[in-house]
Amino acid sequence: MHCLWTTAKRGSLYLRAMDEILQQIDRYKDEINAFQAGTAEEVETFRIRFLGTKGIVKNIMAEMKNVPADQRSAFGQVLNSFKQFTEERYALIKESIQGKSVSRSSGPDFTLPGDPIAIGSRHPVTLMRNRIVSIFQRLGFAVAEGPEIEDDWHNFTALNLDENHPARDMQDTFYLSTSPDWLLRTHTSNVQIREMGKGKLPVRIICPGRVYRNETVSARSHCFFHQVEGLYIDEQVSFADLKQTLYFFVQEMFGKDVKIRFRPSYFPFTEPSAEMDISCLLCHGEGCSVCKRTGWLEILGCGMVHPKVLENCGIDSQRYTGFAFGMGIERPALLKYGINDIRLFSENDLRFLNQFTSAT
Ligand code: PHE
């Protein structure tokens, strides 16, 4: 097309060139009117051919600069109306194929959006477990896990609860009917015994997992629940290390203004032993129904690992000391998410679980 005008410049030939362009426009118009699209691909090919940056409309418009000044406005009108015509037709063609899911000639249209897939959410107990674990991981604790079906040695005897120890009654145990030696673990302390038994020191682990106790199921207690236990064994580990570790945990978990207190307690596997409370998250120590008017919430048991437990695992108790602590996961989860019945955690009711889609 460009070459037409180079000859036109030299005389009246340009009139012929203009005429030819007008004829060309007519032919394009016929082509456009006859065009019918079946697929998004065909529409795109149309767009590129006529309206693309190197398309027909652009090329024809570019001819304007070669038109003699006195012809320019008439010719410009023709070109502009051709441009407008092409754009309008393109819009209509595009609209006509929208909603067609299968292309005419080339099978499925992979450019269409897929059917939405319902994405699940994490269970509130998992969310709480992950929060607890990640705080201790930042202090250098590694996650360790162990079996839920356990033998008597790892759940009781190695933890300084020999056969007739009265404290066994505190943990209402489910025994497996096949053998009195096998049981469902009553705490995740079995993992501590297994890890210490590996003989690699120091030990700095956090043990999350499910535990079982033969308790009546109610809004407050269940026959299975979850715990996170921690264990740190090294030379010169002291009760001060335990306190500082737990203090850091509480501040990260519940906030900087939450207070802690330790009360002397008893566990066969730790000496001295303590229970740790935090100031009530709801009434901030004033006293409310959640903290039973005490201003405090009990959240974990802890203590210095009993020398006998270390010896049971082949660790020299003269050289090494350590601390251990254990807490339930459900209780803090109830507090954090404002849930008033522990049974909701294990009923698999989607109306309940769906509420945690965006929770952290
Ligand atoms: N194992 C104890 C329980 O299940 C918790 C605990 C762990 C206490 C470690 C002290 C030290 O109740």
Short mmCIF file of C-alpha atoms in Angstrom, two decimals, residues 77-324:
data_model
loop_
_atom_site.label_atom_id
_atom_site.label_comp_id
_atom_site.label_asym_id
_atom_site.label_seq_id
_atom_site.Cartn_x
_atom_site.Cartn_y
_atom_site.Cartn_z
CA GLN A 77 -13.53 11.07 7.72
CA VAL A 78 -13.65 7.92 5.63
CA LEU A 79 -10.71 6.39 7.50
CA ASN A 80 -12.11 7.30 10.91
CA SER A 81 -15.47 5.82 10.15
CA PHE A 82 -13.76 2.61 8.99
CA LYS A 83 -11.85 2.50 12.26
CA GLN A 84 -14.99 3.05 14.27
CA PHE A 85 -16.86 0.42 12.28
CA THR A 86 -14.13 -2.16 12.89
CA GLU A 87 -14.01 -1.45 16.62
CA GLU A 88 -17.76 -1.73 17.02
CA ARG A 89 -17.88 -5.00 15.14
CA TYR A 90 -15.03 -6.33 17.25
CA ALA A 91 -16.93 -5.50 20.46
CA LEU A 92 -20.01 -7.32 19.16
CA ILE A 93 -18.03 -10.36 18.04
CA LYS A 94 -16.32 -10.57 21.43
CA GLU A 95 -19.63 -10.39 23.23
CA SER A 96 -21.12 -13.08 21.02
CA ILE A 97 -18.64 -15.75 22.08
CA GLN A 98 -18.72 -15.01 25.80
CA GLY A 99 -20.37 -17.84 27.69
CA LYS A 100 -19.55 -20.39 25.02
CA SER A 101 -17.56 -23.00 26.93
CA VAL A 102 -16.53 -25.32 24.13
CA SER A 103 -14.76 -24.08 21.07
CA ARG A 104 -16.11 -25.05 17.70
CA SER A 105 -13.06 -26.65 16.29
CA SER A 106 -10.37 -27.34 18.85
CA GLY A 107 -11.88 -29.12 21.89
CA PRO A 108 -12.11 -27.69 25.43
CA ASP A 109 -11.29 -24.05 26.07
CA PHE A 110 -8.51 -24.12 28.64
CA THR A 111 -8.68 -20.37 29.11
CA LEU A 112 -11.98 -20.62 31.00
CA PRO A 113 -11.77 -20.39 34.83
CA GLY A 114 -12.08 -23.74 36.64
CA ASP A 115 -14.79 -24.81 39.06
CA PRO A 116 -14.02 -23.44 42.54
CA ILE A 117 -12.53 -25.99 44.95
CA ALA A 118 -13.54 -25.68 48.61
CA ILE A 119 -10.35 -25.18 50.60
CA GLY A 120 -10.32 -26.64 54.10
CA SER A 121 -9.03 -24.93 57.20
CA ARG A 122 -6.75 -25.96 60.01
CA HIS A 123 -8.32 -27.39 63.13
CA PRO A 124 -8.24 -24.96 66.10
CA VAL A 125 -6.21 -27.49 68.11
CA THR A 126 -3.67 -27.66 65.28
CA LEU A 127 -3.53 -23.87 65.12
CA MET A 128 -2.82 -23.67 68.84
CA ARG A 129 -0.30 -26.51 68.68
CA ASN A 130 1.58 -24.74 65.88
CA ARG A 131 1.64 -21.47 67.81
CA ILE A 132 3.03 -23.14 70.92
CA VAL A 133 5.60 -25.17 68.99
CA SER A 134 6.85 -22.23 66.95
CA ILE A 135 7.59 -20.18 70.07
CA PHE A 136 9.78 -22.97 71.49
CA GLN A 137 11.38 -23.58 68.13
CA ARG A 138 12.64 -20.02 68.25
CA LEU A 139 14.40 -20.94 71.50
CA GLY A 140 16.14 -23.86 69.80
CA PHE A 141 13.76 -26.68 70.78
CA ALA A 142 13.30 -29.41 68.14
CA VAL A 143 10.00 -31.23 67.63
CA ALA A 144 9.99 -34.90 68.67
CA GLU A 145 7.08 -37.30 68.37
CA GLY A 146 6.38 -40.79 69.64
CA PRO A 147 3.77 -43.59 69.66
CA GLU A 148 0.27 -43.23 71.10
CA ILE A 149 0.15 -46.95 71.94
CA GLU A 150 2.88 -47.30 74.51
CA ASP A 151 4.38 -49.84 76.88
CA ASP A 152 4.34 -49.53 80.64
CA TRP A 153 8.04 -48.71 80.85
CA HIS A 154 7.95 -45.56 78.70
CA ASN A 155 4.64 -44.23 80.04
CA PHE A 156 5.16 -45.02 83.72
CA THR A 157 8.07 -47.02 85.11
CA ALA A 158 10.94 -45.07 83.52
CA LEU A 159 9.24 -41.89 84.72
CA ASN A 160 9.66 -43.03 88.31
CA LEU A 161 6.16 -44.45 88.61
CA ASP A 162 6.82 -48.07 89.42
CA GLU A 163 4.11 -50.68 89.58
CA ASN A 164 2.55 -49.76 92.89
CA HIS A 165 3.07 -46.02 92.74
CA PRO A 166 -0.08 -44.25 93.97
CA ALA A 167 0.26 -41.54 91.32
CA ARG A 168 -0.67 -44.08 88.65
CA ASP A 169 -4.24 -43.71 89.85
CA MET A 170 -4.13 -40.00 89.02
CA GLN A 171 -3.96 -40.87 85.33
CA ASP A 172 -6.93 -43.09 84.58
CA THR A 173 -5.32 -45.32 82.02
CA PHE A 174 -6.84 -47.19 79.09
CA TYR A 175 -5.11 -50.56 78.88
CA LEU A 176 -5.17 -52.62 75.73
CA SER A 177 -7.09 -55.82 76.26
CA THR A 178 -4.45 -57.93 74.54
CA SER A 179 -1.73 -57.30 77.13
CA PRO A 180 -1.59 -55.47 80.45
CA ASP A 181 1.77 -54.05 79.42
CA TRP A 182 0.31 -52.06 76.53
CA LEU A 183 -1.72 -48.89 77.03
CA LEU A 184 -2.80 -45.65 75.39
CA ARG A 185 -0.28 -43.08 76.58
CA THR A 186 -1.61 -40.83 79.31
CA HIS A 187 0.87 -38.04 78.56
CA THR A 188 3.53 -37.22 75.99
CA SER A 189 6.27 -37.78 78.60
CA ASN A 190 6.85 -41.14 76.92
CA VAL A 191 8.60 -39.21 74.12
CA GLN A 192 11.03 -37.73 76.67
CA ILE A 193 12.07 -41.22 77.76
CA ARG A 194 12.50 -42.34 74.16
CA GLU A 195 14.59 -39.28 73.27
CA MET A 196 16.79 -39.43 76.38
CA GLY A 197 17.32 -43.15 75.73
CA LYS A 198 19.00 -42.32 72.42
CA GLY A 199 22.05 -41.16 74.40
CA LYS A 200 22.59 -37.92 72.45
CA LEU A 201 23.13 -34.92 74.70
CA PRO A 202 22.17 -32.15 75.14
CA VAL A 203 18.46 -32.82 74.60
CA ARG A 204 16.23 -29.87 73.81
CA ILE A 205 12.86 -31.08 72.53
CA ILE A 206 9.23 -30.16 72.38
CA CYS A 207 6.76 -33.06 72.12
CA PRO A 208 3.25 -32.33 70.86
CA GLY A 209 0.70 -35.13 70.60
CA ARG A 210 -2.57 -36.77 71.53
CA VAL A 211 -3.04 -38.44 74.91
CA TYR A 212 -5.80 -40.55 76.46
CA ARG A 213 -7.37 -40.73 79.92
CA ASN A 214 -10.43 -42.61 81.05
CA GLU A 215 -12.40 -39.57 82.12
CA THR A 216 -16.08 -38.77 81.82
CA VAL A 217 -16.70 -36.68 78.73
CA SER A 218 -18.15 -33.27 79.55
CA ALA A 219 -17.89 -29.64 78.43
CA ARG A 220 -14.67 -29.33 80.47
CA SER A 221 -12.93 -32.70 80.07
CA HIS A 222 -12.55 -35.43 77.47
CA CYS A 223 -11.19 -38.96 77.24
CA PHE A 224 -8.59 -37.80 74.73
CA PHE A 225 -6.89 -34.46 74.38
CA HIS A 226 -3.58 -32.95 73.31
CA GLN A 227 -0.44 -31.95 75.13
CA VAL A 228 2.85 -30.27 74.42
CA GLU A 229 5.74 -31.29 76.61
CA GLY A 230 9.19 -29.78 76.72
CA LEU A 231 12.48 -31.20 77.90
CA TYR A 232 15.92 -29.66 78.21
CA ILE A 233 18.86 -31.70 79.49
CA ASP A 234 22.40 -30.34 79.61
CA GLU A 235 25.15 -29.55 82.07
CA GLN A 236 24.14 -26.91 84.62
CA VAL A 237 20.52 -26.46 83.63
CA SER A 238 18.76 -24.80 86.56
CA PHE A 239 15.27 -23.92 87.76
CA ALA A 240 16.06 -20.33 86.73
CA ASP A 241 16.39 -21.52 83.11
CA LEU A 242 13.00 -23.21 83.41
CA LYS A 243 11.39 -20.06 84.76
CA GLN A 244 12.89 -17.82 82.13
CA THR A 245 11.94 -20.17 79.30
CA LEU A 246 8.34 -20.36 80.47
CA TYR A 247 8.18 -16.63 81.10
CA PHE A 248 9.31 -15.99 77.51
CA PHE A 249 6.70 -18.46 76.28
CA VAL A 250 3.87 -16.78 78.19
CA GLN A 251 4.81 -13.32 76.97
CA GLU A 252 4.95 -14.46 73.36
CA MET A 253 1.80 -16.51 73.63
CA PHE A 254 -0.52 -14.39 75.73
CA GLY A 255 1.00 -10.89 75.68
CA LYS A 256 3.57 -8.80 77.50
CA ASP A 257 1.34 -7.75 80.39
CA VAL A 258 0.37 -11.28 81.46
CA LYS A 259 1.84 -12.29 84.82
CA ILE A 260 3.00 -15.76 85.89
CA ARG A 261 3.22 -17.51 89.24
CA PHE A 262 4.61 -20.88 90.33
CA ARG A 263 2.98 -23.07 92.96
CA PRO A 264 4.78 -26.04 94.53
CA SER A 265 3.35 -29.31 93.27
CA TYR A 266 4.15 -32.96 92.91
CA PHE A 267 5.03 -35.12 89.89
CA PRO A 268 6.96 -38.38 90.34
CA PHE A 269 9.26 -37.53 87.43
CA THR A 270 10.33 -34.06 88.56
CA GLU A 271 11.88 -32.75 91.75
CA PRO A 272 11.20 -30.01 92.70
CA SER A 273 7.88 -29.77 90.85
CA ALA A 274 5.61 -26.82 90.27
CA GLU A 275 2.44 -25.75 88.58
CA MET A 276 2.44 -22.52 86.67
CA ASP A 277 -0.50 -20.13 86.50
CA ILE A 278 -1.01 -17.06 84.32
CA SER A 279 -3.04 -14.02 85.31
CA CYS A 280 -6.58 -14.46 83.97
CA LEU A 281 -6.80 -13.33 80.35
CA LEU A 282 -10.43 -12.29 80.71
CA CYS A 283 -10.52 -10.33 83.97
CA HIS A 284 -6.76 -9.53 84.16
CA GLY A 285 -6.58 -10.78 87.75
CA GLU A 286 -9.77 -9.15 89.09
CA GLY A 287 -11.63 -12.46 89.43
CA CYS A 288 -14.31 -13.82 87.10
CA SER A 289 -16.19 -17.06 86.42
CA VAL A 290 -13.51 -18.39 84.03
CA CYS A 291 -10.75 -18.16 86.69
CA LYS A 292 -13.21 -19.15 89.44
CA ARG A 293 -12.69 -15.74 91.09
CA THR A 294 -9.01 -16.43 91.75
CA GLY A 295 -7.58 -14.14 89.07
CA TRP A 296 -5.31 -16.98 87.90
CA LEU A 297 -5.49 -19.74 85.29
CA GLU A 298 -3.50 -22.92 85.68
CA ILE A 299 -1.77 -23.76 82.43
CA LEU A 300 1.07 -26.20 82.98
CA GLY A 301 3.05 -28.55 85.21
CA CYS A 302 6.81 -28.46 85.34
CA GLY A 303 9.93 -29.18 87.36
CA MET A 304 13.55 -30.35 87.37
CA VAL A 305 13.88 -33.85 85.90
CA HIS A 306 14.18 -36.38 88.73
CA PRO A 307 17.72 -37.91 88.92
CA LYS A 308 16.15 -41.37 88.88
CA VAL A 309 14.51 -40.62 85.52
CA LEU A 310 17.87 -39.55 84.09
CA GLU A 311 19.51 -42.73 85.39
CA ASN A 312 16.67 -44.85 83.95
CA CYS A 313 17.61 -43.43 80.56
CA GLY A 314 21.33 -44.02 81.01
CA ILE A 315 22.21 -40.38 81.70
CA ASP A 316 24.77 -39.48 84.36
CA SER A 317 22.69 -37.49 86.88
CA GLN A 318 25.82 -36.16 88.60
CA ARG A 319 26.87 -34.39 85.44
CA TYR A 320 23.58 -33.54 83.78
CA THR A 321 20.45 -31.78 84.97
CA GLY A 322 17.35 -30.74 83.14
CA PHE A 323 13.89 -29.34 83.26
CA ALA A 324 10.59 -30.59 81.87
#
